[in-house]
Amino acid sequence: MALRLYNTLTQQVEEFAPLRNNTAGIYTCGPTVYDYAHIGNFRTFTFYDLVRRWLRARGYVLDHVMNITDVEDKIIRNALAQKKKLDEYTAVYEKAFLDDSQLLRLERPERLARATEHIQEMAQAIQALTDKGFTYCSDGSIYFRIASFPDYGKLSHNDFSGMRAGARVDVDNYEKDDARDFVLWKAPKDGEPFWETPIGPGRPGWHIECSVMAIRYLGEIIDIHAGGVDLIFPHHENEIAQSVSLTGKPFVRHWLHAEFLLVDGQKMSKSLGNFYTLRDVLARGYAPEAVRYLLASVPYRKQLNFTFDGLKSAETAIERLRNFKARVDGEKFQPGTNEKFLERTAQSAHQFNSALDDDLNTAEALAAVFEYIREANIAMDSGEFRSENVDAARDLLERFDSIFDVLRPSAKRGSIPDEEIEALISKRVEAKKKRNFAESDRIRDQLAEQGIILEDTKDGTRWKRK
RNA sequence: GGCGCGGUAGCCAAGUGGUAAGGCUAAGGUCUGCAAAACCUUUAUUCGUCGGUUCGAUUCCGACCCGCGCCUCCA
């Protein structure tokens, strides 16, 4: 079965097929680097990562561009307050974003595109829109005239046809002809950074960067454009208006939107005090993989209520997966093949694939894996699992981990080295042989204090870091 | 008010016109020198409410109730 994805535009699940035979052109709305990204932002970014990984698993070559918005009102305000140059200010948060992404094992897109590095191209695009009659000027700023774009509202399924607000004043005190119109280019204001361009001095509005950079790197029609649901209106609606007006072609074939992460049943906000950055969560001692697992385990079109209980539950679930992997890798099985169980493994792999093909149903994919693990454990306990079943089990785990990527523990600082652990374990084995359980338990407790858990199996002692 | 998402066991959550996946938690048990890991058993006659269609609905239709989000800052 082919990969099927829900398309916000058509409100239907549609088969994915890229325009350029095997290459998927993807544009995702990235961070605005005015502050640390919070885990709600990372829910969406984790979703992008899953899209990437699953497309690759399905044989597509990725051509993925993500923007970094490094010029915008809040950035300018904060940079001014700290008396810093724009790029000096944004560099801190861009780095923080990339570091956090790495902790969450989010793959780097093929290209990261900074808004400030494409100002002249944006100016050109705005000029082109002006030449075609889609814009107007007001107080040195340039606006897009929504009245000139009849399809406005198609993505968000809003009907604006009856709505004709008169001239009004927006938050920036710029004059607009129509409430729906949005700014393409902002005239310079006192003390604020601006760029000299053929369309005059100023800085770009928010929406134009995505249209310009997407078209620049991916062509006029892109396969997938993704973001959070809050971007559907007005951001993506405005991107469509600009891009289609510019090229005369449909802009995007699949619009994908991730639902919100909630905290205490509400959208995260600083005023409610339910605002967590990744740093906040890790500072409480949770592993980054647990965050990744939690964010990935709830299908992206469903709101996800973040709780620390949920994180704990994610950690335990990961433990179970890792324990199983350790068993597959470390246990000695009787020689031979259990054909029936090979079939069972293939069935689980198929179930896993079908779940992800079905609009990235990660919950169902996980269920397939856990069900398999339970049955494999039973087969191992009863001796029905044979040495030649190991490879298939490993393949399944690898396929799982190529998407979820939680099996490898994150390095923890300050742990004792492996050799030291092994040495202590040998001492303990000796003590146990002599039935000196007091000594063997003492060693086990000593290791436990340092976060090392021992497991005695019929094939010897296995250990892991907690 | 318009648009969108959702209401399934203590918590998270999948799913189907034919009688409820999976994870976590809890209790009991098997295994173990004791643990750990693993396994077994138990936990929703029921899927927001009320109607309708149907031999049969959690799943389709209608109405209603509740939660969340967007409606020119926003993942």
Coordinates of C-alpha atoms (C1' of nucleotides) in Angstrom, one line a residue:
Chain A
M1 CA 0.0 0.0 0.0
A2 CA 1.2 3.4 -0.8
L3 CA 1.7 6.3 1.7
R4 CA -1.4 8.2 2.3
L5 CA -1.5 11.6 4.0
Y6 CA -4.3 13.9 5.0
N7 CA -4.4 17.1 3.0
T8 CA -5.7 20.2 4.8
L9 CA -6.7 21.7 1.5
T10 CA -9.0 18.9 0.3
Q11 CA -9.8 17.7 3.8
Q12 CA -9.1 14.2 2.6
V13 CA -6.5 11.5 3.0
E14 CA -4.7 11.3 -0.3
E15 CA -2.0 9.1 -1.8
F16 CA 1.4 10.8 -1.8
A17 CA 3.2 10.9 -5.1
P18 CA 5.9 13.4 -5.7
L19 CA 6.0 15.6 -8.8
R20 CA 9.7 14.8 -9.6
N21 CA 9.6 11.0 -9.9
N22 CA 11.3 9.9 -6.7
T23 CA 12.3 13.1 -5.0
A24 CA 10.0 14.6 -2.4
G25 CA 10.1 18.4 -2.3
I26 CA 9.3 19.5 1.2
Y27 CA 9.0 22.9 2.8
T28 CA 8.4 23.2 6.5
C29 CA 7.8 26.3 8.6
G30 CA 10.7 26.4 11.1
P31 CA 11.3 28.4 14.2
T32 CA 11.3 32.1 14.8
V33 CA 14.5 32.5 16.7
Y34 CA 13.5 35.1 19.3
D35 CA 13.5 32.8 22.3
Y36 CA 14.1 29.1 23.2
A37 CA 11.7 26.9 21.3
H38 CA 9.2 25.1 23.6
I39 CA 8.1 21.5 23.5
G40 CA 4.9 22.5 21.7
N41 CA 7.1 23.8 18.9
F42 CA 9.0 20.6 19.0
R43 CA 5.9 18.5 18.7
T44 CA 5.6 20.0 15.2
F45 CA 9.3 19.6 14.5
T46 CA 9.2 16.0 15.6
F47 CA 6.3 15.5 13.2
Y48 CA 8.5 16.8 10.4
D49 CA 11.2 14.4 11.4
L50 CA 8.7 11.5 11.2
V51 CA 7.6 12.6 7.8
R52 CA 11.2 12.7 6.6
R53 CA 12.1 9.3 8.0
W54 CA 9.0 7.6 6.7
L55 CA 9.3 9.0 3.3
R56 CA 12.9 7.8 3.2
A57 CA 11.9 4.4 4.4
R58 CA 9.4 4.3 1.5
G59 CA 12.2 4.9 -0.9
Y60 CA 11.9 8.7 -1.6
V61 CA 14.9 11.0 -1.9
L62 CA 14.4 14.0 0.3
D63 CA 14.7 17.6 -0.7
H64 CA 13.6 19.4 2.4
V65 CA 13.9 23.1 3.1
M66 CA 13.1 24.7 6.5
N67 CA 13.1 28.4 7.1
I68 CA 14.5 30.1 10.1
T69 CA 12.7 33.4 10.7
D70 CA 15.4 35.7 11.9
V71 CA 13.8 39.0 11.3
E72 CA 10.4 39.8 12.9
D73 CA 8.8 42.2 15.4
K74 CA 9.6 40.3 18.6
I75 CA 13.2 39.7 17.5
I76 CA 13.7 43.4 16.7
R77 CA 12.1 44.5 20.0
N78 CA 14.3 42.1 22.0
A79 CA 17.4 42.8 20.2
L80 CA 16.9 46.5 20.6
A81 CA 16.2 46.1 24.3
Q82 CA 19.5 44.2 24.7
K83 CA 21.3 46.7 22.4
K84 CA 22.4 43.8 20.2
K85 CA 22.7 43.6 16.5
L86 CA 20.0 41.4 14.9
D87 CA 22.2 38.5 13.9
E88 CA 24.0 38.7 17.2
Y89 CA 20.8 38.2 19.0
T90 CA 19.3 35.5 16.8
A91 CA 22.5 33.5 16.7
V92 CA 22.0 32.5 20.3
Y93 CA 18.5 31.1 19.7
E94 CA 19.3 29.6 16.4
K95 CA 22.1 27.6 18.0
A96 CA 19.8 26.6 20.9
F97 CA 17.2 25.4 18.4
L98 CA 19.8 23.3 16.6
D99 CA 21.2 21.9 19.8
D100 CA 17.7 21.0 21.1
S101 CA 16.8 19.4 17.7
Q102 CA 19.9 17.3 18.0
L103 CA 19.0 16.1 21.5
L104 CA 15.6 15.1 20.1
R105 CA 17.3 13.3 17.2
L106 CA 15.6 15.5 14.6
E107 CA 17.3 15.1 11.3
R108 CA 18.7 18.3 9.7
P109 CA 16.7 19.3 6.6
E110 CA 18.8 19.3 3.4
R111 CA 18.7 23.1 3.7
L112 CA 18.0 25.6 6.4
A113 CA 17.1 29.0 4.9
R114 CA 17.4 32.2 6.9
A115 CA 15.0 35.0 6.0
T116 CA 17.7 37.7 6.3
E117 CA 19.8 35.9 3.6
H118 CA 17.0 36.3 1.1
I119 CA 15.9 39.9 1.5
Q120 CA 16.8 40.9 -2.1
E121 CA 14.9 38.0 -3.5
M122 CA 11.9 38.9 -1.5
A123 CA 12.1 42.4 -2.8
Q124 CA 12.2 41.1 -6.3
A125 CA 9.1 39.0 -5.7
I126 CA 7.3 41.9 -4.2
Q127 CA 8.2 43.9 -7.3
A128 CA 6.9 41.2 -9.5
L129 CA 3.6 41.1 -7.6
T130 CA 3.4 44.9 -7.9
D131 CA 4.0 44.7 -11.6
K132 CA 1.1 42.2 -11.9
G133 CA -1.1 44.6 -9.9
F134 CA -1.6 42.6 -6.7
T135 CA -0.2 45.2 -4.3
Y136 CA -0.6 48.7 -3.1
C137 CA 1.5 51.2 -1.1
S138 CA 0.5 52.9 2.0
D139 CA 2.9 55.1 4.1
G140 CA 5.9 53.5 2.4
S141 CA 4.7 49.9 3.2
I142 CA 3.5 47.5 0.5
Y143 CA 0.4 45.4 1.0
F144 CA -1.1 42.4 -0.8
R145 CA -4.6 43.1 -2.0
I146 CA -6.7 40.1 -1.1
A147 CA -9.5 41.3 -3.3
S148 CA -7.3 40.5 -6.2
F149 CA -7.1 36.8 -5.2
P150 CA -10.5 35.1 -5.4
D151 CA -9.4 31.8 -4.0
Y152 CA -8.5 33.4 -0.7
G153 CA -9.8 31.2 2.2
K154 CA -9.7 27.8 0.4
L155 CA -7.1 26.3 2.7
S156 CA -8.7 27.3 6.0
H157 CA -12.2 26.8 4.5
N158 CA -13.3 30.2 5.4
D159 CA -15.7 32.1 3.2
F160 CA -14.5 35.7 3.0
S161 CA -16.7 36.6 0.0
G162 CA -19.2 38.5 2.1
M163 CA -16.6 40.2 4.2
R164 CA -15.5 43.6 3.2
A165 CA -14.2 45.5 6.1
G166 CA -13.5 49.1 5.5
A167 CA -10.1 50.7 6.0
R168 CA -8.7 50.0 9.5
V169 CA -5.6 50.3 11.5
D170 CA -3.5 47.3 12.4
V171 CA -1.2 46.8 15.4
D172 CA 1.6 48.4 13.6
N173 CA -0.4 51.5 12.8
Y174 CA -0.1 50.9 9.1
E175 CA -3.1 51.8 7.0
K176 CA -4.8 49.0 5.1
D177 CA -7.6 49.1 2.5
D178 CA -9.1 45.9 3.7
A179 CA -8.8 44.0 7.0
R180 CA -7.7 40.9 5.2
D181 CA -4.8 42.5 3.4
F182 CA -1.4 41.8 4.8
V183 CA 1.9 43.5 4.6
L184 CA 4.6 42.4 2.2
W185 CA 7.1 45.0 3.0
K186 CA 7.3 47.3 6.0
A187 CA 8.6 50.8 5.8
P188 CA 11.6 51.5 8.1
K189 CA 10.8 52.9 11.6
D190 CA 13.1 54.8 13.9
G191 CA 15.9 52.7 15.3
E192 CA 14.8 49.5 13.6
P193 CA 16.9 47.6 11.2
F194 CA 16.1 47.9 7.5
W195 CA 17.5 46.9 4.1
E196 CA 18.1 49.0 1.0
T197 CA 16.4 47.4 -2.0
P198 CA 15.0 48.3 -5.4
I199 CA 11.5 48.6 -3.9
G200 CA 12.8 51.0 -1.3
P201 CA 14.2 50.7 2.2
G202 CA 12.5 48.5 4.8
R203 CA 12.1 44.9 5.9
P204 CA 9.9 42.0 4.8
G205 CA 6.6 41.0 6.2
W206 CA 6.4 37.5 7.7
H207 CA 4.7 35.6 4.9
I208 CA 6.8 36.5 2.0
E209 CA 9.9 34.7 3.1
C210 CA 8.3 31.3 2.9
S211 CA 6.9 31.8 -0.6
V212 CA 10.2 33.1 -1.9
M213 CA 12.5 30.6 -0.3
A214 CA 10.2 27.6 -1.1
I215 CA 10.0 28.6 -4.7
R216 CA 13.7 29.4 -4.9
Y217 CA 14.9 26.0 -3.7
L218 CA 12.1 23.7 -4.5
G219 CA 10.5 25.1 -7.6
E220 CA 7.1 26.7 -8.2
I221 CA 5.1 23.6 -7.2
I222 CA 6.1 21.8 -4.1
D223 CA 5.0 18.4 -2.9
I224 CA 4.6 18.9 0.8
H225 CA 4.3 22.0 2.9
A226 CA 3.9 21.5 6.6
G227 CA 3.4 23.5 9.8
G228 CA 1.3 23.7 12.9
V229 CA -2.5 24.1 12.7
D230 CA -2.2 27.7 13.8
L231 CA -0.4 28.5 10.6
I232 CA -3.3 27.5 8.4
F233 CA -4.7 30.9 8.8
P234 CA -3.4 33.4 8.0
H235 CA 0.2 32.4 7.3
H236 CA -0.3 29.6 4.8
E237 CA -3.4 31.2 3.3
N238 CA -1.2 34.2 2.6
E239 CA 1.6 32.2 1.2
I240 CA -0.8 30.7 -1.2
A241 CA -2.1 34.1 -2.3
Q242 CA 1.4 35.4 -2.9
S243 CA 2.8 32.3 -4.6
V244 CA -0.1 31.6 -6.9
S245 CA -0.3 35.3 -7.9
L246 CA 3.4 35.2 -8.6
T247 CA 3.6 31.9 -10.6
G248 CA 0.1 31.3 -11.8
K249 CA 0.5 27.8 -10.7
P250 CA -0.8 25.8 -7.7
F251 CA 1.7 26.3 -4.9
V252 CA 1.5 23.1 -2.8
R253 CA 0.2 19.6 -3.5
H254 CA -0.1 18.4 0.1
W255 CA -0.7 20.6 3.0
L256 CA 0.1 18.9 6.3
H257 CA -0.6 20.4 9.7
A258 CA 0.3 19.1 13.1
E259 CA -2.2 19.6 15.9
F260 CA -1.3 21.4 19.1
L261 CA 0.4 20.2 22.1
L262 CA -1.6 21.2 25.2
V263 CA -0.4 21.5 28.8
D264 CA -3.1 21.0 31.5
G265 CA -5.6 20.8 28.7
Q266 CA -4.7 24.2 27.3
K267 CA -2.4 25.7 24.8
M268 CA 1.0 26.6 26.2
S269 CA 1.4 30.2 27.1
K270 CA 3.7 32.2 29.3
S271 CA 0.8 33.9 31.1
L272 CA -0.6 30.5 32.2
G273 CA 2.8 29.4 33.4
N274 CA 2.5 26.1 31.5
F275 CA 5.3 26.9 29.2
Y276 CA 8.1 24.3 29.0
T277 CA 11.2 24.4 26.9
L278 CA 13.2 21.3 26.2
R279 CA 15.7 22.5 28.7
D280 CA 13.1 22.8 31.4
V281 CA 12.0 19.2 30.9
L282 CA 15.5 17.8 30.8
A283 CA 16.4 19.7 33.9
R284 CA 13.9 17.6 35.7
G285 CA 15.8 14.5 34.9
Y286 CA 13.9 13.2 31.9
A287 CA 15.7 11.7 29.0
P288 CA 15.4 13.5 25.6
E289 CA 14.4 10.2 24.1
A290 CA 11.4 10.1 26.4
V291 CA 10.3 13.5 25.1
R292 CA 10.8 12.3 21.5
Y293 CA 8.8 9.1 22.2
L294 CA 6.0 11.0 23.8
L295 CA 5.8 13.6 21.0
A296 CA 5.9 10.9 18.3
S297 CA 3.6 8.4 19.9
V298 CA 0.4 10.4 19.5
P299 CA -0.7 10.7 15.9
Y300 CA 0.1 14.2 14.6
R301 CA -3.5 15.2 13.9
K302 CA -4.6 14.7 17.4
Q303 CA -4.1 17.2 20.1
L304 CA -1.5 15.9 22.6
N305 CA -1.9 16.8 26.3
F306 CA 1.6 17.0 27.8
T307 CA 2.0 15.7 31.3
F308 CA 5.0 14.6 33.3
D309 CA 3.1 11.3 34.0
G310 CA 3.0 10.9 30.3
L311 CA 6.7 11.4 30.1
K312 CA 7.3 8.9 32.8
S313 CA 5.2 6.4 31.0
A314 CA 7.2 7.1 27.8
E315 CA 10.4 6.3 29.7
T316 CA 9.0 3.0 30.9
A317 CA 7.9 2.1 27.5
I318 CA 11.3 2.8 26.1
E319 CA 12.8 0.6 28.8
R320 CA 10.7 -2.3 27.6
L321 CA 11.8 -1.8 24.1
R322 CA 15.5 -1.6 25.1
N323 CA 15.2 -4.7 27.3
F324 CA 13.8 -6.6 24.4
K325 CA 16.6 -5.5 22.1
A326 CA 19.1 -6.5 24.8
R327 CA 17.5 -9.9 24.9
V328 CA 17.6 -10.4 21.2
D329 CA 21.2 -9.3 21.0
G330 CA 22.5 -11.1 24.1
E331 CA 20.6 -14.3 24.6
K332 CA 21.7 -17.6 23.2
F333 CA 18.9 -19.4 21.3
Q334 CA 18.7 -23.0 20.2
P335 CA 19.9 -23.5 16.7
G336 CA 17.4 -23.7 13.8
T337 CA 14.5 -21.8 12.5
N338 CA 11.0 -21.5 13.7
E339 CA 9.1 -20.9 10.4
K340 CA 5.9 -20.0 12.1
F341 CA 7.6 -17.3 14.1
L342 CA 9.4 -15.9 11.0
E343 CA 5.9 -15.5 9.5
R344 CA 4.7 -13.8 12.6
T345 CA 7.6 -11.4 12.4
A346 CA 6.9 -10.6 8.8
Q347 CA 3.3 -10.0 9.7
S348 CA 4.3 -7.5 12.4
A349 CA 6.6 -5.7 10.0
H350 CA 3.7 -5.4 7.6
Q351 CA 1.4 -4.1 10.3
F352 CA 4.0 -1.5 11.3
N353 CA 4.4 -0.3 7.7
S354 CA 0.7 -0.2 7.0
A355 CA 0.1 1.9 10.1
L356 CA 2.6 4.5 9.1
D357 CA 1.4 4.4 5.5
D358 CA -2.0 5.3 6.9
D359 CA -1.3 9.0 7.5
L360 CA 1.5 8.3 9.9
N361 CA -0.5 6.4 12.5
T362 CA 2.3 6.1 15.0
A363 CA 0.1 4.8 17.8
E364 CA -0.9 1.8 15.7
A365 CA 2.7 1.3 14.5
L366 CA 3.8 1.1 18.1
A367 CA 1.1 -1.3 19.0
A368 CA 2.4 -3.6 16.2
V369 CA 5.9 -3.5 17.8
F370 CA 4.7 -4.1 21.3
E371 CA 2.5 -6.9 20.4
Y372 CA 5.4 -8.5 18.6
I373 CA 7.6 -8.1 21.6
R374 CA 5.2 -9.8 23.9
E375 CA 4.9 -12.8 21.6
A376 CA 8.6 -13.0 21.0
N377 CA 9.3 -13.0 24.7
I378 CA 6.8 -15.8 25.1
A379 CA 8.5 -17.7 22.3
M380 CA 11.9 -17.1 23.9
D381 CA 10.7 -18.2 27.3
S382 CA 9.4 -21.5 25.8
G383 CA 12.4 -22.1 23.6
E384 CA 10.5 -21.8 20.4
F385 CA 12.4 -18.8 19.3
R386 CA 15.5 -20.1 17.5
S387 CA 18.8 -18.6 16.5
E388 CA 17.8 -18.2 12.9
N389 CA 14.9 -16.1 14.0
V390 CA 17.2 -13.4 15.4
D391 CA 17.9 -11.6 12.2
A392 CA 14.3 -11.0 11.4
A393 CA 13.7 -9.8 14.9
R394 CA 16.6 -7.4 14.6
D395 CA 15.3 -6.2 11.2
L396 CA 12.0 -5.3 12.7
L397 CA 13.6 -3.5 15.6
E398 CA 15.9 -1.6 13.2
R399 CA 13.0 -0.6 11.0
F400 CA 11.1 0.6 14.1
D401 CA 14.1 2.5 15.4
S402 CA 14.9 4.1 12.0
I403 CA 11.6 6.0 12.5
F404 CA 11.2 6.3 16.3
D405 CA 14.9 6.4 17.2
V406 CA 14.7 5.8 20.9
L407 CA 16.6 2.6 21.4
R408 CA 20.1 4.2 21.8
P409 CA 20.4 5.8 25.2
S410 CA 21.6 9.4 25.3
A411 CA 25.1 9.6 26.8
K412 CA 25.0 10.6 30.5
R413 CA 27.9 12.5 31.9
G414 CA 29.7 11.4 35.0
S415 CA 28.9 7.6 34.6
I416 CA 31.6 5.1 35.5
P417 CA 33.4 3.5 32.6
D418 CA 32.3 0.2 31.1
E419 CA 35.5 -1.6 32.1
E420 CA 35.0 -0.8 35.7
I421 CA 31.5 -2.1 35.6
E422 CA 32.6 -5.3 34.0
A423 CA 35.3 -5.8 36.6
L424 CA 32.8 -5.4 39.4
I425 CA 30.5 -7.8 37.7
S426 CA 33.3 -10.4 37.6
K427 CA 34.0 -10.0 41.3
R428 CA 30.2 -10.4 41.9
V429 CA 30.1 -13.6 39.8
E430 CA 33.0 -15.0 41.9
A431 CA 31.2 -14.1 45.1
K432 CA 28.0 -15.7 43.9
K433 CA 29.8 -18.9 43.0
K434 CA 31.0 -19.1 46.6
R435 CA 27.4 -18.4 47.6
N436 CA 28.6 -15.3 49.3
F437 CA 25.4 -13.4 48.7
A438 CA 26.1 -10.7 51.1
E439 CA 29.1 -9.7 49.0
S440 CA 27.3 -10.1 45.7
D441 CA 24.4 -8.0 46.8
R442 CA 26.7 -5.4 48.1
I443 CA 28.3 -5.0 44.7
R444 CA 24.9 -5.0 43.0
D445 CA 23.8 -2.2 45.3
Q446 CA 27.0 -0.3 44.8
L447 CA 26.4 -0.3 41.0
A448 CA 22.8 0.5 41.4
E449 CA 23.7 3.7 43.3
Q450 CA 25.6 4.7 40.1
G451 CA 22.6 3.9 37.9
I452 CA 23.8 0.5 36.7
I453 CA 21.1 -2.2 36.8
L454 CA 22.2 -5.9 36.7
E455 CA 20.2 -8.7 35.3
D456 CA 21.2 -12.3 35.9
T457 CA 20.2 -14.5 33.0
K458 CA 21.0 -18.1 32.2
D459 CA 23.7 -16.8 29.8
G460 CA 25.3 -14.7 32.5
T461 CA 24.9 -11.2 33.9
R462 CA 23.7 -8.5 31.7
W463 CA 23.9 -4.8 32.7
K464 CA 22.5 -1.5 31.6
R465 CA 22.6 2.1 32.5
K466 CA 19.4 3.6 34.0
Chain B
rG1 C1' -21.0 33.5 15.3
rG2 C1' -17.7 31.0 11.2
rC3 C1' -13.9 27.3 10.5
rG4 C1' -11.1 23.0 12.5
rC5 C1' -9.7 19.0 16.0
rG6 C1' -11.6 15.9 19.8
rG7 C1' -14.8 13.4 23.8
rU8 C1' -13.1 5.1 24.1
rA9 C1' -11.0 1.8 31.1
rG10 C1' -7.2 5.3 36.8
rC11 C1' -3.9 7.9 32.8
rC12 C1' -2.2 8.0 27.4
rA13 C1' -4.4 6.0 23.1
rA14 C1' -5.8 2.6 18.2
rG15 C1' -9.9 1.0 15.7
rU16 C1' -14.1 -1.2 12.9
rG17 C1' -21.3 -1.7 10.5
rG18 C1' -21.0 -7.7 13.6
rU19 C1' -19.9 -7.0 19.0
rA20 C1' -13.4 -3.0 22.1
rA21 C1' -5.4 -2.9 19.7
rG22 C1' -1.3 -1.2 22.3
rG23 C1' 1.5 1.5 26.3
rC24 C1' 1.7 3.2 31.5
rU25 C1' -0.3 2.4 36.4
rA26 C1' -2.5 -1.1 40.2
rA27 C1' -3.4 -6.2 42.4
rG28 C1' -2.2 -11.5 42.5
rG29 C1' 0.9 -15.4 40.5
rU30 C1' 5.3 -18.0 37.8
rC31 C1' 10.6 -17.6 37.5
rU32 C1' 15.0 -16.1 40.9
rG33 C1' 19.6 -17.4 46.7
rC34 C1' 17.2 -12.4 46.7
rA35 C1' 16.6 -9.1 42.8
rA36 C1' 16.2 -7.5 37.8
rA37 C1' 14.1 -8.8 33.2
rA38 C1' 10.3 -11.8 31.2
rC39 C1' 5.6 -14.2 31.3
rC40 C1' 0.5 -15.3 33.1
rU41 C1' -4.2 -13.6 35.3
rU42 C1' -7.4 -9.6 36.8
rU43 C1' -9.1 -4.0 35.5
rA44 C1' -14.5 -0.7 29.7
rU45 C1' -21.4 -6.0 28.7
rU46 C1' -18.9 -0.7 27.0
rC47 C1' -16.9 3.6 23.4
rG48 C1' -20.1 12.2 25.8
rU49 C1' -25.9 12.4 25.7
rC50 C1' -30.6 11.6 23.2
rG51 C1' -33.0 10.0 18.9
rG52 C1' -32.9 7.7 13.8
rU53 C1' -31.3 4.0 9.9
rU54 C1' -30.1 -1.4 10.3
rC55 C1' -31.0 -8.2 11.7
rG56 C1' -27.0 -5.6 14.3
rA57 C1' -23.7 1.0 15.6
rU58 C1' -18.7 2.7 19.5
rU59 C1' -18.3 2.8 14.1
rC60 C1' -23.6 5.7 9.4
rC61 C1' -27.4 10.0 9.9
rG62 C1' -29.6 14.1 13.0
rA63 C1' -29.9 17.0 17.3
rC64 C1' -27.7 18.3 21.7
rC65 C1' -23.8 18.7 25.7
rC66 C1' -18.6 19.3 26.9
rG67 C1' -13.1 20.3 26.0
rC68 C1' -9.2 22.5 22.8
rG69 C1' -7.6 25.6 18.8
rC70 C1' -7.9 29.3 14.7
rC71 C1' -10.6 33.8 13.0
rU72 C1' -4.8 39.7 11.1
rC73 C1' 1.6 37.3 17.6
rC74 C1' 1.8 31.9 17.4
rA75 C1' 4.3 25.1 16.0

